[in-house]
Short mmCIF file of C-alpha atoms in Angstrom, two decimals:
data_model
loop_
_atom_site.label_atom_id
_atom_site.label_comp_id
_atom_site.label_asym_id
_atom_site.label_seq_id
_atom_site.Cartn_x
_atom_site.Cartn_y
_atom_site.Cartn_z
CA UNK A 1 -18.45 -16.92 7.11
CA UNK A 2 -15.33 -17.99 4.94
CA UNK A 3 -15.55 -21.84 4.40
CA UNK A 4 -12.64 -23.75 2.53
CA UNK A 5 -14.60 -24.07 -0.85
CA UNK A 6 -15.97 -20.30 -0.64
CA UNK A 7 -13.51 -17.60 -3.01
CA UNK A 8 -11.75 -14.72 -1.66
CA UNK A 9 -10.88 -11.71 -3.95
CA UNK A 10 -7.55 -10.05 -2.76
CA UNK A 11 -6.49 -6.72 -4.42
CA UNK A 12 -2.96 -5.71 -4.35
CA UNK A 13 -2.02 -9.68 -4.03
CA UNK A 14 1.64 -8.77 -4.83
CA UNK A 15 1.84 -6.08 -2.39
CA UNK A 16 3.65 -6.49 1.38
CA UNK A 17 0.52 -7.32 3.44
CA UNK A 18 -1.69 -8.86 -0.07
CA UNK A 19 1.16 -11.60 -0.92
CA UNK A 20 1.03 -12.51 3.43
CA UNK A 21 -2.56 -12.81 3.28
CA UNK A 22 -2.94 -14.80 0.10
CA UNK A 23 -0.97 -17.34 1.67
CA UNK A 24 -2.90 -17.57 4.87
CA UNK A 25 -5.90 -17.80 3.25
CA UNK A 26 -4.27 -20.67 0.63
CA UNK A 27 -3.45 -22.61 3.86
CA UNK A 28 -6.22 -21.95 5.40
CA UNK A 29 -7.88 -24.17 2.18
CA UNK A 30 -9.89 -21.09 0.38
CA UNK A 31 -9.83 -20.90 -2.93
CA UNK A 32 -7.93 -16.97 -3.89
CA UNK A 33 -7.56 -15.07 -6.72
CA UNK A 34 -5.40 -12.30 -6.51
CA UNK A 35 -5.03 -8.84 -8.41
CA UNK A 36 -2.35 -6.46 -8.72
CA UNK A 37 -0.98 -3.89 -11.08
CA UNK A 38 2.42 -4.45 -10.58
CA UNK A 39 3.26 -1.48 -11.47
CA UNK A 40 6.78 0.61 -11.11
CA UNK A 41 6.62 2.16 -7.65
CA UNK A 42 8.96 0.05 -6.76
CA UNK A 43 11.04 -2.61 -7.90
CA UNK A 44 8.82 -5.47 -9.42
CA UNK A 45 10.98 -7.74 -9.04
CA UNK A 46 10.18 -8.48 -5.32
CA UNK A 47 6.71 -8.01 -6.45
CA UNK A 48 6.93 -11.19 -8.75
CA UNK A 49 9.26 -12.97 -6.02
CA UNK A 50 6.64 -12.24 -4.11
CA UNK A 51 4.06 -13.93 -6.20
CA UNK A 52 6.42 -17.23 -6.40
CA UNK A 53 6.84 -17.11 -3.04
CA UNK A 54 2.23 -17.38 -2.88
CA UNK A 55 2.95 -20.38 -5.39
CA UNK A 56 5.04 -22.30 -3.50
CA UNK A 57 2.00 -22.97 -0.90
CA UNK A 58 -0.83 -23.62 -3.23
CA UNK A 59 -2.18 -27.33 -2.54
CA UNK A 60 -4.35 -29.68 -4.05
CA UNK A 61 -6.53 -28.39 -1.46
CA UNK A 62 -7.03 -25.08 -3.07
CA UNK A 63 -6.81 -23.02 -6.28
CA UNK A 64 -4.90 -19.83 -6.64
CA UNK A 65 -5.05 -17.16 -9.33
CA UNK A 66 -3.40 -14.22 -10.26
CA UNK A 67 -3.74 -11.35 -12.89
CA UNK A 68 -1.99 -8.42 -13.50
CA UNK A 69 -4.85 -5.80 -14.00
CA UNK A 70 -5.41 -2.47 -12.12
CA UNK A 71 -8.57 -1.51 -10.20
CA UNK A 72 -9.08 1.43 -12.12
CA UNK A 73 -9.70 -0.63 -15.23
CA UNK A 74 -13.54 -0.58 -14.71
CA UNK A 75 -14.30 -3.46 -17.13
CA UNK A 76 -11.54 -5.64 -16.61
CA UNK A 77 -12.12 -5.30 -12.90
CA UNK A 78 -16.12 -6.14 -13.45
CA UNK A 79 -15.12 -9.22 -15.77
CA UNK A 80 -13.35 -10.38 -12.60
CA UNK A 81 -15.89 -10.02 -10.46
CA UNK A 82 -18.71 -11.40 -12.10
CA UNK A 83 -16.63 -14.40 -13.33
CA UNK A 84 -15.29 -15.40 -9.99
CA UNK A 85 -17.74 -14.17 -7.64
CA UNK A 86 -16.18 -13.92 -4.37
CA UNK A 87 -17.95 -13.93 -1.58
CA UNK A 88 -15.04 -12.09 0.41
CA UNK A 89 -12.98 -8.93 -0.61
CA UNK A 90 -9.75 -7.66 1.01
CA UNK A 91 -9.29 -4.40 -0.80
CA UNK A 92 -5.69 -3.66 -0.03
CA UNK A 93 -4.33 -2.09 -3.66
CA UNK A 94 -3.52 2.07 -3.23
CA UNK A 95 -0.77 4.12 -3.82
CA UNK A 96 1.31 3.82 -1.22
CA UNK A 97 3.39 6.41 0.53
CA UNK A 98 2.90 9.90 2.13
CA UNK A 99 5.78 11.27 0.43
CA UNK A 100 5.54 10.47 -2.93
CA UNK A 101 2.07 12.01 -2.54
CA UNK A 102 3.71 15.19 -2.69
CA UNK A 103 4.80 14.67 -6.19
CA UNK A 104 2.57 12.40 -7.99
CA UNK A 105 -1.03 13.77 -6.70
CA UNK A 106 -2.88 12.18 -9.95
CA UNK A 107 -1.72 8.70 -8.82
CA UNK A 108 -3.08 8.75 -5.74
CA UNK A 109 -6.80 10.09 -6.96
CA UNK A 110 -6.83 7.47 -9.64
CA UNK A 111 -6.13 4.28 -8.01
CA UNK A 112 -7.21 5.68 -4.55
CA UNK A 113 -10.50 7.06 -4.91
CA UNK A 114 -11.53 5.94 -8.59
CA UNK A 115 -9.97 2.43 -7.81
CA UNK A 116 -11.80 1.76 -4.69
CA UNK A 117 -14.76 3.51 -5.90
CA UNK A 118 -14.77 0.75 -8.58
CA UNK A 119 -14.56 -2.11 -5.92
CA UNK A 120 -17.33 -0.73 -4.02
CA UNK A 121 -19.35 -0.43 -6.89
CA UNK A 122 -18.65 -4.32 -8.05
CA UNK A 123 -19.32 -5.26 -4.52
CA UNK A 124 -22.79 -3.82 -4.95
CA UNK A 125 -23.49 -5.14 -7.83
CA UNK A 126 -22.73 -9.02 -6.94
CA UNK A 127 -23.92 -9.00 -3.35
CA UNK A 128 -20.48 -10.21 -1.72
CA UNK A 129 -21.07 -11.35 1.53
CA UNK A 130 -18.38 -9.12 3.27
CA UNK A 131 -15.59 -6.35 2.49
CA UNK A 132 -12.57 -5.65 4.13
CA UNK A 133 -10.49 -2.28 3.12
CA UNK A 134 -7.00 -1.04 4.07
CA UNK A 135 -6.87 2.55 5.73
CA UNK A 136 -4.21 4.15 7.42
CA UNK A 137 -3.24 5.62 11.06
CA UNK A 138 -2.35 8.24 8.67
CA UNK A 139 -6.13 9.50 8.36
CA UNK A 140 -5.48 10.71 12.16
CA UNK A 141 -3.33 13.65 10.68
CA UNK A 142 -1.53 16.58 13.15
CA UNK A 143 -3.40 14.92 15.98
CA UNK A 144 -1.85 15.09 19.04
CA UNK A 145 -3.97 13.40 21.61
CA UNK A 146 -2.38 9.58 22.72
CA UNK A 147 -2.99 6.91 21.69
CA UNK A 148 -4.86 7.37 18.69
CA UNK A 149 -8.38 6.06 18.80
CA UNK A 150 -11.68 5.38 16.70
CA UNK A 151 -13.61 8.09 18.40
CA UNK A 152 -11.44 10.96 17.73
CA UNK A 153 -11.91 13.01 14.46
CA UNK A 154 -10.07 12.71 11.28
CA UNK A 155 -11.31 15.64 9.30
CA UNK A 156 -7.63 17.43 9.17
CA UNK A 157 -5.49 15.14 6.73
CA UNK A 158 -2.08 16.51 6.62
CA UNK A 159 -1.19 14.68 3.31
CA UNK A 160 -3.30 13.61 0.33
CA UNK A 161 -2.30 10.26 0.51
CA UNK A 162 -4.10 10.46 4.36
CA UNK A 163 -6.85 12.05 2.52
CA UNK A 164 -7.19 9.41 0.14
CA UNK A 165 -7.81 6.94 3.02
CA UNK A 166 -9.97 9.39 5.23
CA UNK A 167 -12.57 9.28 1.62
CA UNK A 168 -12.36 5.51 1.63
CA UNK A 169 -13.50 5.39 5.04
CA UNK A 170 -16.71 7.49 3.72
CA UNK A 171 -16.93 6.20 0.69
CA UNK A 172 -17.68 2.81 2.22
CA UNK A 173 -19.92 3.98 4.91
CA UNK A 174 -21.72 5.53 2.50
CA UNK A 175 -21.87 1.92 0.26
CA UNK A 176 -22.83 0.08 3.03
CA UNK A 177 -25.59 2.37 4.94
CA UNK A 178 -27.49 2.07 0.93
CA UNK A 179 -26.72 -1.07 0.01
CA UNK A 180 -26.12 -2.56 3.97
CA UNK A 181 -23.03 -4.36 2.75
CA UNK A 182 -21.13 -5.83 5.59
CA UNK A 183 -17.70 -4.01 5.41
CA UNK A 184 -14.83 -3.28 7.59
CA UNK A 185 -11.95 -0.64 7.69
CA UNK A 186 -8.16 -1.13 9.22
CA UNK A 187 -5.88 1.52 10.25
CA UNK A 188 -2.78 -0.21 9.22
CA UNK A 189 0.04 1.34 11.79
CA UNK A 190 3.55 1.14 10.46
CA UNK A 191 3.57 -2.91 9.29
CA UNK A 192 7.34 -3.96 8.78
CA UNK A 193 8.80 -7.53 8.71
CA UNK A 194 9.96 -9.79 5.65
CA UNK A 195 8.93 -9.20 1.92
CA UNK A 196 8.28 -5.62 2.98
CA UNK A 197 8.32 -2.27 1.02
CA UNK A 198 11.38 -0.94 -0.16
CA UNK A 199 9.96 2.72 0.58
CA UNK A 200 9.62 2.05 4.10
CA UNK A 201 12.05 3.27 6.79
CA UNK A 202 12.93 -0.58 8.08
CA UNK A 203 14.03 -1.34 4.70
CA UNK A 204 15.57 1.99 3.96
CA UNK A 205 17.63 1.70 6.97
CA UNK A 206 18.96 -1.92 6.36
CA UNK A 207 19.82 -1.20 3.26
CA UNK A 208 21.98 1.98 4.09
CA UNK A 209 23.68 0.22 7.32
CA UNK A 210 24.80 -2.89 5.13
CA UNK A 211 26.02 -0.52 2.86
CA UNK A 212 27.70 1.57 5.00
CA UNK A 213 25.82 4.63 3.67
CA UNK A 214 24.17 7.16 5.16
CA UNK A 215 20.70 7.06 7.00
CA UNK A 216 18.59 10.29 6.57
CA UNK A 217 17.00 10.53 9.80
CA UNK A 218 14.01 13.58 10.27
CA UNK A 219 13.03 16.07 12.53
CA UNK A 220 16.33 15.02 14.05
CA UNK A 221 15.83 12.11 15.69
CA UNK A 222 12.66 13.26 17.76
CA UNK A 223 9.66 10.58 15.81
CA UNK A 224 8.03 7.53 17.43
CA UNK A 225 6.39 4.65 15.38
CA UNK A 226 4.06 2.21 16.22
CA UNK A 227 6.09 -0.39 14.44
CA UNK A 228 3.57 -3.81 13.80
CA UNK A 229 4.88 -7.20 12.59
CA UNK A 230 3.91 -8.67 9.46
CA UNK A 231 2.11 -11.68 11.27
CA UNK A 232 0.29 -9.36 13.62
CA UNK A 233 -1.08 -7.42 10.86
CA UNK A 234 -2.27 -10.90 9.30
CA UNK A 235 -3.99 -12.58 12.26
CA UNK A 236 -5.69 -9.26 12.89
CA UNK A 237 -7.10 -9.20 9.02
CA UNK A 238 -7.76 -12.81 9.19
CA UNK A 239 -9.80 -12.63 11.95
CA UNK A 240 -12.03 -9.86 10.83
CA UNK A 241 -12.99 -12.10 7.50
CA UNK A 242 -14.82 -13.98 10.02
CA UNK A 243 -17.07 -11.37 11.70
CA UNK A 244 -19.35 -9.52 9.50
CA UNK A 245 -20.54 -5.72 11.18
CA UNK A 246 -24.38 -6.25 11.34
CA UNK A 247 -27.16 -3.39 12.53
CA UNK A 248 -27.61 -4.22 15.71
CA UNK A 249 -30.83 -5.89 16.04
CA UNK A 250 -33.46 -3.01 17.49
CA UNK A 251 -37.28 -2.96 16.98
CA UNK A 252 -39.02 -1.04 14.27
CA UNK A 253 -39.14 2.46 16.01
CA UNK A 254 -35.93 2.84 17.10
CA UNK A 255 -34.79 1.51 13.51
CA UNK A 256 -37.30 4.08 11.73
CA UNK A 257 -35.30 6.65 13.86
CA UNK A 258 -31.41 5.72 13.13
CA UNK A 259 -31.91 4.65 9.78
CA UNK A 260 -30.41 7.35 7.71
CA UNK A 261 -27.29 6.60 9.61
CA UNK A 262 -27.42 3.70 10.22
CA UNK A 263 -24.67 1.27 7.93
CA UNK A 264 -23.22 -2.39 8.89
CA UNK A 265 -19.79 -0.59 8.16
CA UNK A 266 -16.89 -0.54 11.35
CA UNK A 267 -13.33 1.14 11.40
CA UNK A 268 -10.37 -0.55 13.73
CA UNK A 269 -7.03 0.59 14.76
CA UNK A 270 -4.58 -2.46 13.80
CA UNK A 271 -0.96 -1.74 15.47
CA UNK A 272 1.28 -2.90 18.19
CA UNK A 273 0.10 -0.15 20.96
CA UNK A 274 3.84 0.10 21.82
CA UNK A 275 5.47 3.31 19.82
CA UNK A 276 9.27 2.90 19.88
CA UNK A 277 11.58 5.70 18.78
CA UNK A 278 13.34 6.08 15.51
CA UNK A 279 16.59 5.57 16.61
CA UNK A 280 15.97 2.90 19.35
CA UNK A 281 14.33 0.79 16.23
CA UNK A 282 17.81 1.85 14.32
CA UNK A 283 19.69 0.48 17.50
CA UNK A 284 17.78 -2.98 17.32
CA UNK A 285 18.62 -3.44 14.06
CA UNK A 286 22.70 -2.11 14.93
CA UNK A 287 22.57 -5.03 16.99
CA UNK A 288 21.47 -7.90 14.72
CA UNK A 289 22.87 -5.78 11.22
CA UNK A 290 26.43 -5.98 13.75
CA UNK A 291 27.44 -2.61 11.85
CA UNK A 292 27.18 0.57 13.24
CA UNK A 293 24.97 3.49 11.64
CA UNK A 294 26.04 6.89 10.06
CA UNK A 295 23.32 9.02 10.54
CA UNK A 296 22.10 12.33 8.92
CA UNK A 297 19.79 14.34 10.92
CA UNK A 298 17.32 16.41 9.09
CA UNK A 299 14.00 18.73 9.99
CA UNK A 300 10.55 16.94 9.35
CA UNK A 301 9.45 16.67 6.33
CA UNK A 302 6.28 17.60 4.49
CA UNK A 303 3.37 14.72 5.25
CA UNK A 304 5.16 13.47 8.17
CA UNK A 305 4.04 12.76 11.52
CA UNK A 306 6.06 12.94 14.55
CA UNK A 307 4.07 9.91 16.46
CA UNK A 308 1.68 7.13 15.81
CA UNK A 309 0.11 5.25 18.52
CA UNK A 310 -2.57 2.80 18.53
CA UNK A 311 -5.08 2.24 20.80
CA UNK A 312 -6.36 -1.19 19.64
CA UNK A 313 -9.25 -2.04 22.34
CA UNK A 314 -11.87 -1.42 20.05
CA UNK A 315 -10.49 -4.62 17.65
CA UNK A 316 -9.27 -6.11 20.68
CA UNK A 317 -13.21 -6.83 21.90
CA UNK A 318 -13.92 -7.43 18.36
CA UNK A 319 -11.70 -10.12 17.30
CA UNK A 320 -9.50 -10.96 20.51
CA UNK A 321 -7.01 -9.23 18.86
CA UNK A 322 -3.58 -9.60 20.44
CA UNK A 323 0.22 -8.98 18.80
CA UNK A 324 2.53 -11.39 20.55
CA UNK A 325 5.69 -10.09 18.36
CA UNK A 326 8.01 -7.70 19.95
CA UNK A 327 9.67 -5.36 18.21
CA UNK A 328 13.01 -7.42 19.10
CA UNK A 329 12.16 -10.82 17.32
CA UNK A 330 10.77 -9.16 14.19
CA UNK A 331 13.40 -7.10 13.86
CA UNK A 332 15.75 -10.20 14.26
CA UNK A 333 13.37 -12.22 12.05
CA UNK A 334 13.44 -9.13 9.24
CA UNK A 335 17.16 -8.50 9.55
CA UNK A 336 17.55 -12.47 8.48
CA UNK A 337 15.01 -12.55 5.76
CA UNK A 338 16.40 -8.95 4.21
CA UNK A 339 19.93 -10.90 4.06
CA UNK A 340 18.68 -13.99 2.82
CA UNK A 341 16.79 -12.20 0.09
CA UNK A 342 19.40 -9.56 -0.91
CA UNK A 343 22.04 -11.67 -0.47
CA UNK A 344 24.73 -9.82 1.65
#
């Protein structure tokens, strides 16, 4: 589908997984542009080291460009669109976070649901060829059958970032079963590795250990994560670009039949299908940090989950998808980036 001269459209380009993606798609020889906000969630900085760090593997090969827009800005967002015409769109620019949900609501619903209501809508209106969207394992809520899979029901959102997610999922089935534009959905489980986000427990924790400060550590201990790697995450994306969900070919009664529900839309688990616990993962990174952690144990807090677990067979007989990093080399391989980068 994706050819080296065809143009991908990246939202979020800055972000963790956008700036990882932008750079396999530069070496893969397509030409990008990226968008992001960069706004203040967190430091910017790493967002614009990111960005450098996307320069540095830009060829004569390919072209790469970048502005610093937000998808909520409906006309700046269509003047994009229409100018560079992508035939491919990775929609990965939200609000992150389940806790800061709690507090900044507004956020959330603008960039969220208005945001990604105005990439649909652009997507419509050019005829892309395919979209990909991030979602979350969050959208599976206070469930509590293992592991998590595509079948079960996600109606009960236990934060509003989760329901954010759960209304892009609908929001593009709804896009594509009108409009039949190919598009496809990942439940992003707990992605860590270099250039991550500073909100995120991995980064938290390394942080705190090197510092010899204090970890807060919730409902005492007693959480498991389905930690991913970085790389894992991008193969897994990578691979979907490359296979469009069609209607599957059936004759004209049967279609007459399933056509009001019928929508070239699909929704994958992405994770490592291996949940660790918290303080195992805080272990690991003991070992290659070399300092021991002080630990504060708290109760859960509001939002949170006590375990994620993928079941990825459903993207597995997609895409062959496989993670081959173990929570022991990216761990390693984070630990040497975060001291690199931070300098300690």
């Amino acid at each position: 589908m994706v050819i080296t001269k065809d143009r991908v459209l990246i939202t979020g380009a800055a972000g963790f997984i956008g700036a990882s993606l932008s750079i396999k798609f530069l070496k893969y020889g397509a030409e990008v542009f990226g968008l992001d906000n960069l706004n203040s969630y967190y430091d910017v900085n790493l967002k614009l080291s990111r960005i450098r760090n996307i320069e540095k593997n830009v060829s004569k090969d390919n072209k790469w460009y970048f502005k610093q827009i937000s998808i909520t800005d409906t006309e700046k967002l269509k003047k994009i669109f229409y100018q560079f015409r992508p035939s491919l769109v990775v929609n990965l620019a939200a609000q992150a976070g389940v806790r800061y949900s709690l507090e900044n609501p507004q956020e959330y619903i603008n960039s969220n649901l208005v945001g990604f209501g105005n990439i649909l809508e652009n997507c419509r209106e050019i005829g892309i060829e395919h979209l990909i969207y991030a979602s979350s394992s969050s959208v599976y809520g206070g469930n509590t059958k293992f592991p998590f899979d595509e079948t079960q029901k996600v109606d009960n959102p236990i934060s509003l970032y989760a329901a954010t997610k759960v209304s892009n999922e609908l929001m593009a089935n709804s896009y594509s079963h009108l409009y039949k534009i190919p598009t496809t959905g990942l439940r992003f489980f707990t992605v860590y590795g270099p250039w991550g986000r500073p909100d995120m427990a991995p980064m938290i924790f390394a942080k705190s250990i090197l510092e010899n400060k204090p970890i807060n550590v919730f409902n005492y201990g007693k959480m498991q994560r389905d930690f991913t790697y970085i790389n894992d995450i991008i193969e897994g994306i990578f691979k979907c670009c490359f296979k469009k969900p069609q209607i599957e070919n059936l004759n004209e009664d049967v279609l007459n039949k399933v056509k009001l529900s019928s929508a070239p839309h699909q929704v994958f688990n992405i994770g490592n299908s291996k949940p660790i616990e918290l303080l195992e993962f805080i272990e690991i990174m003991e070992k290659w940090i070399g300092i021991k952690a002080k630990i504060n144990f708290s109760e859960i807090q509001p939002g949170d989950v006590i375990k994620t677990y993928a079941n990825t067979t459903k993207l597995s007989n997609w895409i062959n998808y496989s993670p081959t990093t173990s929570v022991e080399e990216g761990i390693k391989t984070f630990i040497q980036w975060y001291k690199s980068y931070f300098k300690y």
